[in-house]
mmCIF file of C-alpha atoms in Angstrom:
data_model
loop_
_atom_site.group_PDB
_atom_site.id
_atom_site.type_symbol
_atom_site.label_atom_id
_atom_site.label_comp_id
_atom_site.label_asym_id
_atom_site.label_seq_id
_atom_site.Cartn_x
_atom_site.Cartn_y
_atom_site.Cartn_z
ATOM 1 C CA UNK A 28 -0.028 0.061 -0.084
ATOM 2 C CA UNK A 29 2.887 2.413 0.783
ATOM 3 C CA UNK A 30 4.481 1.552 -2.686
ATOM 4 C CA UNK A 31 1.212 2.512 -4.452
ATOM 5 C CA UNK A 32 0.885 5.809 -2.457
ATOM 6 C CA UNK A 33 4.481 6.697 -3.125
ATOM 7 C CA UNK A 34 4.012 5.974 -6.814
ATOM 8 C CA UNK A 35 1.003 8.204 -7.071
ATOM 9 C CA UNK A 36 2.716 11.071 -5.150
ATOM 10 C CA UNK A 37 5.701 11.047 -7.615
ATOM 11 C CA UNK A 38 3.246 10.964 -10.487
ATOM 12 C CA UNK A 39 1.466 14.103 -9.372
ATOM 13 C CA UNK A 40 4.718 16.038 -8.688
ATOM 14 C CA UNK A 41 5.968 15.119 -12.109
ATOM 15 C CA UNK A 42 2.700 16.223 -13.779
ATOM 16 C CA UNK A 43 2.705 19.480 -11.833
ATOM 17 C CA UNK A 44 6.354 20.396 -12.629
ATOM 18 C CA UNK A 45 6.130 19.354 -16.381
ATOM 19 C CA UNK A 46 3.182 21.713 -17.141
ATOM 20 C CA UNK A 47 3.314 25.420 -17.434
ATOM 21 C CA UNK A 48 -0.476 25.921 -17.870
ATOM 22 C CA UNK A 49 -2.370 27.673 -14.957
ATOM 23 C CA UNK A 50 -5.157 25.429 -14.070
ATOM 24 C CA UNK A 51 -6.891 27.708 -11.723
ATOM 25 C CA UNK A 52 -9.689 25.889 -10.050
ATOM 26 C CA UNK A 53 -8.810 22.701 -11.948
ATOM 27 C CA UNK A 54 -9.033 19.416 -9.911
ATOM 28 C CA UNK A 55 -6.616 16.574 -10.464
ATOM 29 C CA UNK A 56 -8.022 13.020 -10.187
ATOM 30 C CA UNK A 57 -5.537 10.205 -9.373
ATOM 31 C CA UNK A 58 -6.059 6.622 -10.661
ATOM 32 C CA UNK A 59 -4.152 3.700 -9.189
ATOM 33 C CA UNK A 60 -2.433 1.396 -11.569
ATOM 34 C CA UNK A 61 -0.377 -1.774 -10.928
ATOM 35 C CA UNK A 62 3.275 -1.260 -10.076
ATOM 36 C CA UNK A 63 4.673 -3.303 -12.902
ATOM 37 C CA UNK A 64 2.473 -1.419 -15.705
ATOM 38 C CA UNK A 65 3.856 1.273 -17.870
ATOM 39 C CA UNK A 66 2.406 4.569 -16.890
ATOM 40 C CA UNK A 67 2.051 6.115 -20.324
ATOM 41 C CA UNK A 68 0.213 3.021 -21.614
ATOM 42 C CA UNK A 69 -2.027 3.121 -18.564
ATOM 43 C CA UNK A 70 -2.800 6.800 -19.117
ATOM 44 C CA UNK A 71 -3.624 6.297 -22.668
ATOM 45 C CA UNK A 72 -5.817 3.459 -21.860
ATOM 46 C CA UNK A 73 -7.917 5.181 -19.361
ATOM 47 C CA UNK A 74 -8.105 8.568 -21.049
ATOM 48 C CA UNK A 75 -8.939 7.405 -24.606
ATOM 49 C CA UNK A 76 -12.618 6.624 -24.420
ATOM 50 C CA UNK A 77 -13.134 9.709 -21.973
ATOM 51 C CA UNK A 78 -11.514 11.927 -24.676
ATOM 52 C CA UNK A 79 -13.591 10.577 -27.438
ATOM 53 C CA UNK A 80 -16.660 11.059 -25.254
ATOM 54 C CA UNK A 81 -15.766 14.676 -24.491
ATOM 55 C CA UNK A 82 -15.183 15.516 -28.307
ATOM 56 C CA UNK A 83 -18.574 14.057 -29.105
ATOM 57 C CA UNK A 84 -20.327 15.887 -26.454
ATOM 58 C CA UNK A 85 -18.646 19.190 -27.420
ATOM 59 C CA UNK A 86 -19.863 18.716 -31.161
ATOM 60 C CA UNK A 87 -23.465 17.854 -30.149
ATOM 61 C CA UNK A 88 -23.363 21.018 -27.795
ATOM 62 C CA UNK A 89 -22.147 23.140 -30.742
ATOM 63 C CA UNK A 90 -24.773 21.827 -33.104
ATOM 64 C CA UNK A 91 -27.540 22.332 -30.591
ATOM 65 C CA UNK A 92 -26.296 26.011 -30.071
ATOM 66 C CA UNK A 93 -26.237 26.486 -33.873
ATOM 67 C CA UNK A 94 -29.795 25.148 -34.201
ATOM 68 C CA UNK A 95 -31.029 27.180 -31.393
ATOM 69 C CA UNK A 96 -29.493 30.453 -33.031
ATOM 70 C CA UNK A 97 -31.186 29.523 -36.306
ATOM 71 C CA UNK A 98 -34.633 28.929 -34.866
ATOM 72 C CA UNK A 99 -34.187 32.375 -32.914
ATOM 73 C CA UNK A 100 -33.381 33.979 -36.290
ATOM 74 C CA UNK A 101 -36.309 32.357 -38.047
ATOM 75 C CA UNK A 102 -38.673 33.499 -35.219
ATOM 76 C CA UNK A 103 -37.305 37.083 -35.448
ATOM 77 C CA UNK A 104 -37.976 37.101 -39.280
ATOM 78 C CA UNK A 105 -41.456 35.650 -38.878
ATOM 79 C CA UNK A 106 -42.284 38.398 -36.223
ATOM 80 C CA UNK A 107 -40.705 41.047 -38.696
ATOM 81 C CA UNK A 108 -42.813 39.960 -41.677
ATOM 82 C CA UNK A 109 -46.121 39.634 -39.418
ATOM 83 C CA UNK A 110 -45.715 43.150 -38.144
ATOM 84 C CA UNK A 111 -44.996 44.597 -41.755
ATOM 85 C CA UNK A 112 -48.127 42.799 -43.089
ATOM 86 C CA UNK A 113 -50.042 44.119 -40.183
ATOM 87 C CA UNK A 114 -48.976 47.590 -40.706
ATOM 88 C CA UNK A 115 -49.767 47.595 -44.577
ATOM 89 C CA UNK A 116 -53.185 46.165 -43.812
ATOM 90 C CA UNK A 117 -53.987 48.816 -41.303
ATOM 91 C CA UNK A 118 -52.851 51.511 -43.692
ATOM 92 C CA UNK A 119 -54.745 50.053 -46.620
ATOM 93 C CA UNK A 120 -51.672 49.096 -48.526
ATOM 94 C CA UNK A 121 -52.676 45.513 -48.704
ATOM 95 C CA UNK A 122 -55.931 43.626 -48.358
ATOM 96 C CA UNK A 123 -56.476 39.834 -47.841
ATOM 97 C CA UNK A 124 -58.032 37.965 -50.484
ATOM 98 C CA UNK A 125 -59.444 34.395 -50.700
ATOM 99 C CA UNK A 126 -57.193 31.558 -50.928
ATOM 100 C CA UNK A 127 -54.501 33.144 -48.625
ATOM 101 C CA UNK A 128 -53.213 35.316 -51.559
ATOM 102 C CA UNK A 129 -52.633 39.086 -51.009
ATOM 103 C CA UNK A 130 -52.971 41.846 -53.576
ATOM 104 C CA UNK A 131 -52.891 45.617 -53.709
ATOM 105 C CA UNK A 132 -56.423 47.172 -53.504
ATOM 106 C CA UNK A 133 -57.680 48.215 -56.763
ATOM 107 C CA UNK A 134 -54.686 47.016 -58.655
ATOM 108 C CA UNK A 135 -55.326 45.350 -61.984
ATOM 109 C CA UNK A 136 -52.432 42.583 -61.892
ATOM 110 C CA UNK A 137 -53.149 41.858 -65.466
ATOM 111 C CA UNK A 138 -51.897 45.426 -66.323
ATOM 112 C CA UNK A 139 -54.063 46.688 -69.133
ATOM 113 C CA UNK A 140 -57.326 48.078 -67.773
ATOM 114 C CA UNK A 141 -57.567 49.870 -64.498
ATOM 115 C CA UNK A 142 -60.585 49.349 -62.381
ATOM 116 C CA UNK A 143 -60.383 52.705 -60.755
ATOM 117 C CA UNK A 144 -63.775 54.829 -60.735
ATOM 118 C CA UNK A 145 -62.697 57.309 -63.320
ATOM 119 C CA UNK A 146 -61.451 54.747 -65.909
ATOM 120 C CA UNK A 147 -64.605 52.676 -65.352
ATOM 121 C CA UNK A 148 -66.744 55.705 -65.883
ATOM 122 C CA UNK A 149 -64.734 56.450 -69.053
ATOM 123 C CA UNK A 150 -65.359 52.925 -70.448
ATOM 124 C CA UNK A 151 -69.119 53.120 -69.616
ATOM 125 C CA UNK A 152 -69.189 56.537 -71.447
ATOM 126 C CA UNK A 153 -67.531 54.684 -74.502
ATOM 127 C CA UNK A 154 -70.165 51.914 -74.152
ATOM 128 C CA UNK A 155 -72.895 54.484 -74.165
ATOM 129 C CA UNK A 156 -71.579 56.312 -77.247
ATOM 130 C CA UNK A 157 -71.437 52.867 -79.179
ATOM 131 C CA UNK A 158 -75.036 52.161 -78.064
ATOM 132 C CA UNK A 159 -76.136 55.491 -79.348
ATOM 133 C CA UNK A 160 -74.476 55.133 -82.640
ATOM 134 C CA UNK A 161 -76.227 51.728 -83.309
ATOM 135 C CA UNK A 162 -79.388 53.228 -82.125
ATOM 136 C CA UNK A 163 -79.072 56.020 -84.727
ATOM 137 C CA UNK A 164 -78.399 53.738 -87.469
ATOM 138 C CA UNK A 165 -81.457 51.709 -86.542
ATOM 139 C CA UNK A 166 -83.434 55.028 -86.525
ATOM 140 C CA UNK A 167 -82.181 55.881 -90.020
ATOM 141 C CA UNK A 168 -83.118 52.494 -91.088
ATOM 142 C CA UNK A 169 -86.668 52.796 -89.524
ATOM 143 C CA UNK A 170 -87.175 56.158 -91.364
ATOM 144 C CA UNK A 171 -86.087 54.642 -94.731
ATOM 145 C CA UNK A 172 -88.351 51.594 -94.399
ATOM 146 C CA UNK A 173 -91.240 53.003 -92.444
ATOM 147 C CA UNK A 174 -91.158 50.274 -89.738
ATOM 148 C CA UNK A 175 -93.614 51.061 -87.041
ATOM 149 C CA UNK A 176 -92.168 48.276 -84.763
ATOM 150 C CA UNK A 177 -88.702 49.492 -85.249
ATOM 151 C CA UNK A 178 -89.802 53.046 -84.389
ATOM 152 C CA UNK A 179 -91.595 51.936 -81.220
ATOM 153 C CA UNK A 180 -88.577 49.973 -80.048
ATOM 154 C CA UNK A 181 -86.205 52.712 -80.827
ATOM 155 C CA UNK A 182 -88.179 55.185 -78.632
ATOM 156 C CA UNK A 183 -88.074 52.644 -75.823
ATOM 157 C CA UNK A 184 -84.386 52.108 -76.116
ATOM 158 C CA UNK A 185 -83.688 55.766 -76.295
ATOM 159 C CA UNK A 186 -85.543 56.077 -73.043
ATOM 160 C CA UNK A 187 -83.397 53.489 -71.536
ATOM 161 C CA UNK A 188 -80.159 55.108 -72.696
ATOM 162 C CA UNK A 189 -81.410 58.482 -71.109
ATOM 163 C CA UNK A 190 -82.102 56.789 -67.815
ATOM 164 C CA UNK A 191 -78.645 54.987 -67.912
ATOM 165 C CA UNK A 192 -76.822 58.272 -68.604
ATOM 166 C CA UNK A 193 -78.629 59.759 -65.560
ATOM 167 C CA UNK A 194 -77.343 56.704 -63.447
ATOM 168 C CA UNK A 195 -73.901 57.357 -64.630
ATOM 169 C CA UNK A 196 -73.969 61.112 -64.021
ATOM 170 C CA UNK A 197 -75.456 60.312 -60.577
ATOM 171 C CA UNK A 198 -72.614 58.106 -59.806
ATOM 172 C CA UNK A 199 -70.063 60.740 -61.012
ATOM 173 C CA UNK A 200 -71.660 63.166 -58.599
ATOM 174 C CA UNK A 201 -71.452 60.760 -55.828
ATOM 175 C CA UNK A 202 -67.888 59.922 -56.307
ATOM 176 C CA UNK A 203 -67.077 63.822 -56.496
ATOM 177 C CA UNK A 204 -68.997 64.941 -53.552
ATOM 178 C CA UNK A 205 -68.103 62.260 -51.222
ATOM 179 C CA UNK A 206 -67.563 58.430 -50.756
ATOM 180 C CA UNK A 207 -70.722 58.025 -49.131
ATOM 181 C CA UNK A 208 -70.342 54.132 -48.642
ATOM 182 C CA UNK A 209 -69.313 51.137 -50.600
ATOM 183 C CA UNK A 210 -72.958 49.593 -50.488
ATOM 184 C CA UNK A 211 -74.398 52.603 -52.199
ATOM 185 C CA UNK A 212 -71.701 52.458 -54.897
ATOM 186 C CA UNK A 213 -72.111 48.701 -55.449
ATOM 187 C CA UNK A 214 -75.884 48.920 -55.588
ATOM 188 C CA UNK A 215 -75.580 51.809 -58.169
ATOM 189 C CA UNK A 216 -73.108 49.738 -60.231
ATOM 190 C CA UNK A 217 -75.374 46.643 -60.261
ATOM 191 C CA UNK A 218 -78.284 48.978 -61.581
ATOM 192 C CA UNK A 219 -75.993 50.322 -64.489
ATOM 193 C CA UNK A 220 -74.983 46.684 -65.306
ATOM 194 C CA UNK A 221 -78.473 45.475 -65.283
ATOM 195 C CA UNK A 222 -79.516 48.376 -67.602
ATOM 196 C CA UNK A 223 -76.547 47.779 -69.903
ATOM 197 C CA UNK A 224 -77.470 44.097 -70.226
ATOM 198 C CA UNK A 225 -81.245 44.717 -70.971
ATOM 199 C CA UNK A 226 -80.117 47.433 -73.420
ATOM 200 C CA UNK A 227 -77.802 45.524 -75.414
ATOM 201 C CA UNK A 228 -80.391 42.667 -75.632
ATOM 202 C CA UNK A 229 -83.052 44.894 -76.812
ATOM 203 C CA UNK A 230 -80.758 46.622 -79.442
ATOM 204 C CA UNK A 231 -79.744 43.045 -80.615
ATOM 205 C CA UNK A 232 -83.467 42.162 -80.938
ATOM 206 C CA UNK A 233 -84.061 45.501 -82.934
ATOM 207 C CA UNK A 234 -81.048 44.806 -85.160
ATOM 208 C CA UNK A 235 -82.265 41.344 -86.050
ATOM 209 C CA UNK A 236 -85.892 42.538 -86.720
ATOM 210 C CA UNK A 237 -84.643 45.705 -89.052
ATOM 211 C CA UNK A 238 -81.874 43.786 -91.078
ATOM 212 C CA UNK A 239 -83.589 40.269 -91.192
ATOM 213 C CA UNK A 240 -82.712 37.252 -89.086
ATOM 214 C CA UNK A 241 -79.035 36.683 -89.230
ATOM 215 C CA UNK A 242 -77.748 33.036 -88.974
ATOM 216 C CA UNK A 243 -77.517 31.905 -85.563
ATOM 217 C CA UNK A 244 -73.739 31.272 -85.931
ATOM 218 C CA UNK A 245 -72.887 34.379 -87.377
ATOM 219 C CA UNK A 246 -72.216 36.396 -84.286
ATOM 220 C CA UNK A 247 -69.285 37.344 -81.940
ATOM 221 C CA UNK A 248 -69.123 38.026 -78.136
ATOM 222 C CA UNK A 249 -67.326 41.158 -76.972
ATOM 223 C CA UNK A 250 -65.635 41.573 -73.467
ATOM 224 C CA UNK A 251 -64.659 45.232 -73.493
ATOM 225 C CA UNK A 252 -63.683 45.435 -69.808
ATOM 226 C CA UNK A 253 -61.844 43.487 -67.273
ATOM 227 C CA UNK A 254 -64.202 42.969 -64.581
ATOM 228 C CA UNK A 255 -65.665 40.124 -62.361
ATOM 229 C CA UNK A 256 -69.180 40.589 -63.643
ATOM 230 C CA UNK A 257 -69.116 40.430 -67.424
ATOM 231 C CA UNK A 258 -69.355 37.005 -68.938
ATOM 232 C CA UNK A 259 -71.273 34.632 -71.167
ATOM 233 C CA UNK A 260 -72.684 31.208 -70.014
ATOM 234 C CA UNK A 261 -73.291 28.040 -72.245
ATOM 235 C CA UNK A 262 -76.828 26.910 -71.376
ATOM 236 C CA UNK A 263 -75.922 23.205 -71.728
ATOM 237 C CA UNK A 264 -73.151 21.183 -69.825
ATOM 238 C CA UNK A 265 -70.523 18.931 -71.401
ATOM 239 C CA UNK A 266 -70.791 15.053 -71.395
ATOM 240 C CA UNK A 267 -68.080 12.816 -70.130
ATOM 241 C CA UNK A 268 -65.336 12.852 -72.717
ATOM 242 C CA UNK A 269 -62.296 10.641 -73.349
ATOM 243 C CA UNK A 270 -61.077 12.806 -76.130
ATOM 244 C CA UNK A 271 -61.892 16.396 -77.231
ATOM 245 C CA UNK A 272 -61.122 19.129 -79.804
ATOM 246 C CA UNK A 273 -62.320 22.703 -79.284
ATOM 247 C CA UNK A 274 -61.738 25.543 -81.783
ATOM 248 C CA UNK A 275 -62.502 29.315 -81.664
ATOM 249 C CA UNK A 276 -61.733 32.674 -83.216
ATOM 250 C CA UNK A 277 -60.073 35.105 -80.762
ATOM 251 C CA UNK A 278 -59.204 38.682 -80.904
ATOM 252 C CA UNK A 279 -57.435 40.598 -78.337
ATOM 253 C CA UNK A 280 -54.643 43.340 -77.648
ATOM 254 C CA UNK A 281 -54.735 43.074 -73.902
ATOM 255 C CA UNK A 282 -51.151 43.088 -72.299
ATOM 256 C CA UNK A 283 -49.939 41.342 -70.331
ATOM 257 C CA UNK A 284 -52.238 38.334 -70.597
ATOM 258 C CA UNK A 285 -55.550 38.249 -72.576
ATOM 259 C CA UNK A 286 -57.229 36.402 -69.658
ATOM 260 C CA UNK A 287 -59.621 33.437 -69.754
ATOM 261 C CA UNK A 288 -61.474 32.714 -72.998
ATOM 262 C CA UNK A 289 -63.274 30.036 -71.349
ATOM 263 C CA UNK A 290 -63.508 27.816 -68.173
ATOM 264 C CA UNK A 291 -65.397 24.685 -67.329
ATOM 265 C CA UNK A 292 -65.878 23.650 -63.738
ATOM 266 C CA UNK A 293 -67.647 20.610 -62.149
ATOM 267 C CA UNK A 294 -68.558 19.892 -58.713
ATOM 268 C CA UNK A 295 -65.389 19.377 -56.623
ATOM 269 C CA UNK A 296 -63.058 20.701 -59.390
ATOM 270 C CA UNK A 297 -63.273 24.234 -60.540
ATOM 271 C CA UNK A 298 -60.314 23.673 -63.046
ATOM 272 C CA UNK A 299 -61.713 20.611 -65.093
ATOM 273 C CA UNK A 300 -61.026 22.460 -68.356
ATOM 274 C CA UNK A 301 -59.649 25.986 -68.665
ATOM 275 C CA UNK A 302 -57.849 28.234 -71.355
ATOM 276 C CA UNK A 303 -56.242 30.981 -69.741
ATOM 277 C CA UNK A 304 -53.215 33.515 -70.318
ATOM 278 C CA UNK A 305 -52.504 35.133 -66.928
ATOM 279 C CA UNK A 306 -50.048 37.950 -66.528
ATOM 280 C CA UNK A 307 -46.756 37.502 -68.218
ATOM 281 C CA UNK A 308 -47.160 33.672 -68.447
ATOM 282 C CA UNK A 309 -47.804 32.073 -71.789
ATOM 283 C CA UNK A 310 -51.320 30.819 -72.669
ATOM 284 C CA UNK A 311 -52.032 27.502 -70.717
ATOM 285 C CA UNK A 312 -54.594 24.724 -70.887
ATOM 286 C CA UNK A 313 -55.671 22.994 -67.688
ATOM 287 C CA UNK A 314 -57.223 19.697 -67.395
ATOM 288 C CA UNK A 315 -58.069 18.650 -63.874
ATOM 289 C CA UNK A 316 -55.668 21.208 -62.536
ATOM 290 C CA UNK A 317 -52.836 19.685 -64.679
ATOM 291 C CA UNK A 318 -51.060 22.320 -66.931
ATOM 292 C CA UNK A 319 -49.649 22.500 -70.389
ATOM 293 C CA UNK A 320 -47.997 25.656 -71.769
ATOM 294 C CA UNK A 321 -49.310 26.498 -75.306
ATOM 295 C CA UNK A 322 -47.251 28.107 -78.110
ATOM 296 C CA UNK A 323 -49.914 30.760 -79.039
ATOM 297 C CA UNK A 324 -49.206 34.399 -79.729
ATOM 298 C CA UNK A 325 -52.489 36.158 -80.311
ATOM 299 C CA UNK A 326 -52.460 39.469 -78.355
ATOM 300 C CA UNK A 327 -51.774 41.685 -81.561
ATOM 301 C CA UNK A 328 -55.215 42.933 -81.961
ATOM 302 C CA UNK A 329 -55.962 40.575 -84.984
ATOM 303 C CA UNK A 330 -58.402 37.628 -85.472
ATOM 304 C CA UNK A 331 -56.690 34.271 -84.917
ATOM 305 C CA UNK A 332 -58.154 30.770 -85.167
ATOM 306 C CA UNK A 333 -56.870 28.427 -82.501
ATOM 307 C CA UNK A 334 -57.668 24.795 -81.838
ATOM 308 C CA UNK A 335 -56.409 22.211 -79.310
ATOM 309 C CA UNK A 336 -57.012 18.483 -79.417
ATOM 310 C CA UNK A 337 -56.494 16.092 -76.586
ATOM 311 C CA UNK A 338 -57.030 12.486 -75.787
ATOM 312 C CA UNK A 339 -57.004 10.825 -72.254
ATOM 313 C CA UNK A 340 -54.786 8.040 -73.530
ATOM 314 C CA UNK A 341 -51.244 9.170 -72.580
ATOM 315 C CA UNK A 342 -52.604 12.824 -72.231
ATOM 316 C CA UNK A 343 -51.468 13.648 -75.708
ATOM 317 C CA UNK A 344 -52.377 17.180 -76.967
ATOM 318 C CA UNK A 345 -51.937 19.254 -80.083
ATOM 319 C CA UNK A 346 -52.069 23.046 -80.521
ATOM 320 C CA UNK A 347 -52.969 24.843 -83.869
ATOM 321 C CA UNK A 348 -52.898 28.512 -84.719
ATOM 322 C CA UNK A 349 -54.442 29.735 -87.838
ATOM 323 C CA UNK A 350 -54.770 26.130 -89.273
ATOM 324 C CA UNK A 351 -51.085 25.381 -88.532
ATOM 325 C CA UNK A 352 -49.705 22.979 -85.986
ATOM 326 C CA UNK A 353 -47.631 24.986 -83.473
ATOM 327 C CA UNK A 354 -46.997 22.500 -80.639
ATOM 328 C CA UNK A 355 -47.597 19.101 -79.154
ATOM 329 C CA UNK A 356 -47.132 17.369 -75.893
ATOM 330 C CA UNK A 357 -48.236 14.435 -73.620
ATOM 331 C CA UNK A 358 -48.911 13.359 -70.000
ATOM 332 C CA UNK A 359 -51.560 16.141 -69.698
ATOM 333 C CA UNK A 360 -54.071 14.497 -67.246
ATOM 334 C CA UNK A 361 -53.657 11.200 -68.840
ATOM 335 C CA UNK A 362 -56.504 8.572 -68.362
ATOM 336 C CA UNK A 363 -58.635 11.374 -66.656
ATOM 337 C CA UNK A 364 -61.929 11.633 -68.620
ATOM 338 C CA UNK A 365 -63.398 15.198 -68.847
ATOM 339 C CA UNK A 366 -66.373 15.036 -66.316
ATOM 340 C CA UNK A 367 -69.996 15.891 -67.028
ATOM 341 C CA UNK A 368 -72.467 18.024 -65.301
ATOM 342 C CA UNK A 369 -70.424 21.092 -65.045
ATOM 343 C CA UNK A 370 -70.765 24.875 -65.904
ATOM 344 C CA UNK A 371 -69.101 26.361 -69.139
ATOM 345 C CA UNK A 372 -68.387 29.965 -68.809
ATOM 346 C CA UNK A 373 -66.853 32.357 -71.304
ATOM 347 C CA UNK A 374 -64.744 35.285 -70.329
ATOM 348 C CA UNK A 375 -64.115 34.330 -66.798
ATOM 349 C CA UNK A 376 -62.174 31.876 -64.681
ATOM 350 C CA UNK A 377 -64.179 29.947 -62.070
ATOM 351 C CA UNK A 378 -62.950 29.323 -58.594
ATOM 352 C CA UNK A 379 -66.291 27.940 -57.557
ATOM 353 C CA UNK A 380 -68.963 26.214 -59.639
ATOM 354 C CA UNK A 381 -70.374 28.823 -62.044
ATOM 355 C CA UNK A 382 -68.778 31.786 -59.979
ATOM 356 C CA UNK A 383 -65.964 33.063 -57.878
ATOM 357 C CA UNK A 384 -64.668 35.422 -60.780
ATOM 358 C CA UNK A 385 -61.613 37.306 -60.376
ATOM 359 C CA UNK A 386 -61.191 40.499 -62.395
ATOM 360 C CA UNK A 387 -57.520 40.092 -63.013
ATOM 361 C CA UNK A 388 -58.196 36.767 -64.809
ATOM 362 C CA UNK A 389 -61.011 38.098 -66.892
ATOM 363 C CA UNK A 390 -60.750 37.872 -70.761
ATOM 364 C CA UNK A 391 -60.629 41.193 -72.617
ATOM 365 C CA UNK A 392 -61.477 41.034 -76.347
ATOM 366 C CA UNK A 393 -63.580 39.185 -78.730
ATOM 367 C CA UNK A 394 -64.596 35.570 -79.160
ATOM 368 C CA UNK A 395 -66.555 33.761 -81.961
ATOM 369 C CA UNK A 396 -67.398 30.283 -83.465
ATOM 370 C CA UNK A 397 -66.401 28.426 -80.114
ATOM 371 C CA UNK A 398 -67.206 24.717 -81.126
ATOM 372 C CA UNK A 399 -66.355 21.491 -79.145
ATOM 373 C CA UNK A 400 -66.108 17.736 -80.402
ATOM 374 C CA UNK A 401 -65.848 14.718 -78.455
ATOM 375 C CA UNK A 402 -62.944 13.266 -80.660
ATOM 376 C CA UNK A 403 -59.698 14.479 -82.042
ATOM 377 C CA UNK A 404 -60.141 16.491 -85.221
ATOM 378 C CA UNK A 405 -57.618 15.830 -88.151
ATOM 379 C CA UNK A 406 -55.228 18.517 -89.264
ATOM 380 C CA UNK A 407 -57.084 18.753 -92.347
ATOM 381 C CA UNK A 408 -60.531 19.342 -90.716
ATOM 382 C CA UNK A 409 -58.728 22.085 -88.435
ATOM 383 C CA UNK A 410 -57.413 23.792 -91.612
ATOM 384 C CA UNK A 411 -60.866 23.945 -93.152
ATOM 385 C CA UNK A 412 -62.123 25.683 -90.035
ATOM 386 C CA UNK A 413 -59.354 28.185 -90.057
ATOM 387 C CA UNK A 414 -59.665 29.025 -93.729
ATOM 388 C CA UNK A 415 -63.657 29.013 -93.452
ATOM 389 C CA UNK A 416 -63.882 26.255 -95.986
ATOM 390 C CA UNK A 417 -67.526 25.189 -96.703
ATOM 391 C CA UNK A 418 -66.595 21.635 -95.581
ATOM 392 C CA UNK A 419 -65.976 22.816 -92.048
ATOM 393 C CA UNK A 420 -68.396 21.227 -89.608
ATOM 394 C CA UNK A 421 -69.832 22.427 -86.272
ATOM 395 C CA UNK A 422 -69.070 20.996 -83.036
ATOM 396 C CA UNK A 423 -71.041 17.769 -82.242
ATOM 397 C CA UNK A 424 -70.805 18.493 -78.453
ATOM 398 C CA UNK A 425 -71.180 22.287 -78.488
ATOM 399 C CA UNK A 426 -72.009 24.322 -81.695
ATOM 400 C CA UNK A 427 -71.715 28.114 -81.678
ATOM 401 C CA UNK A 428 -75.235 29.367 -81.735
ATOM 402 C CA UNK A 429 -76.977 32.444 -80.047
ATOM 403 C CA UNK A 430 -79.600 30.042 -78.686
ATOM 404 C CA UNK A 431 -77.043 28.166 -76.804
ATOM 405 C CA UNK A 432 -75.345 31.235 -75.049
ATOM 406 C CA UNK A 433 -76.528 33.901 -72.694
ATOM 407 C CA UNK A 434 -74.525 37.071 -71.929
ATOM 408 C CA UNK A 435 -74.205 39.093 -68.557
ATOM 409 C CA UNK A 436 -72.955 42.166 -67.073
ATOM 410 C CA UNK A 437 -72.429 44.179 -70.410
ATOM 411 C CA UNK A 438 -70.988 41.492 -72.692
ATOM 412 C CA UNK A 439 -72.474 41.999 -76.166
ATOM 413 C CA UNK A 440 -73.272 40.026 -79.222
ATOM 414 C CA UNK A 441 -72.420 41.337 -82.663
ATOM 415 C CA UNK A 442 -72.768 40.238 -86.102
ATOM 416 C CA UNK A 443 -69.522 38.366 -87.253
ATOM 417 C CA UNK A 444 -68.255 36.572 -90.262
ATOM 418 C CA UNK A 445 -64.592 35.521 -89.490
ATOM 419 C CA UNK A 446 -63.203 35.317 -92.909
ATOM 420 C CA UNK A 447 -64.509 38.739 -93.931
ATOM 421 C CA UNK A 448 -62.769 40.548 -90.775
ATOM 422 C CA UNK A 449 -59.437 38.799 -90.638
ATOM 423 C CA UNK A 450 -57.895 42.255 -91.221
#
């Protein structure tokens, strides 16, 4: 026992003399070893695992500290963003919108038509001027042909125009004097829209009566404003389809993005079949929320004929512009048939079945000859349609006819023959 104690005492002295480090409050732990064992080997044997454990613990501690610092930074960033959003909302810079997105109030993200009161009233003024011109033409026709019925309708329509002008002037006065409340402004806008729709319909009826009944397919629909209330609705739904082709004439100079020429929604899926060009994105077709980008360039203010064919087998699609194949693709909603019992809307993108319109996605321009088939058209058939060949066929699922489509909110129907108006 005395030998072991003496050995430990010498070991401690040797350690203290050989170290120049100031250990301060450091404690020294002595470990007994057999007298015939090498001290260096015993020291390495006893300290190895402890050193490895100490290194591992230090690494883990450093990792935990780094993670804690990262979490604190992220929390601080979230607090700053939340605070900024709250300040913006309280100051009216941002307003919350459905679906968690935010947008600047009154800003048209499509970028071509402002929805401010002044611009809206200016557009209404232009619409009124156009209606008056049409009415004057009808009045002249009435005088030349002595039509009693046309004269009677003309007087009625003139009264309606005068009434609508009073409503517009009243709205201007309301905006200039004071912003007397959003509800009053909305009610007044609804009255103007209702009068516009009724007025357009009566003028259309009068034009048909004065000029003879035009063929039911010789018309176009015009969407002059980017709103969330101007649209056309197809009276019938689509059947279940394992393939389709749709073709239409389209004219627009809206930029960026012409909007949504049409959308088809079914219960549980608002994006069952949609054609849309939104913002700076290219035109896209959506089938069951699956997307394919289309190679169309149409916002030059000229009439263009576009067709898209698709089959559920492998999701193969083709895109034609002005009778020429411009692009193909596959894997677009493969093996997903188009569902029946939906709502087909022209000029608006549906977020809910038959509604949920967003003005920034509305179509601005003119549409005509929108036909749908439940099969893939051949390239020759599409070329015949684009060149107005007399062998061109109407859609067997949806044919373009005035009796199939109702217009709302100021969208208008005009006489149209595509190949006479391509310039």
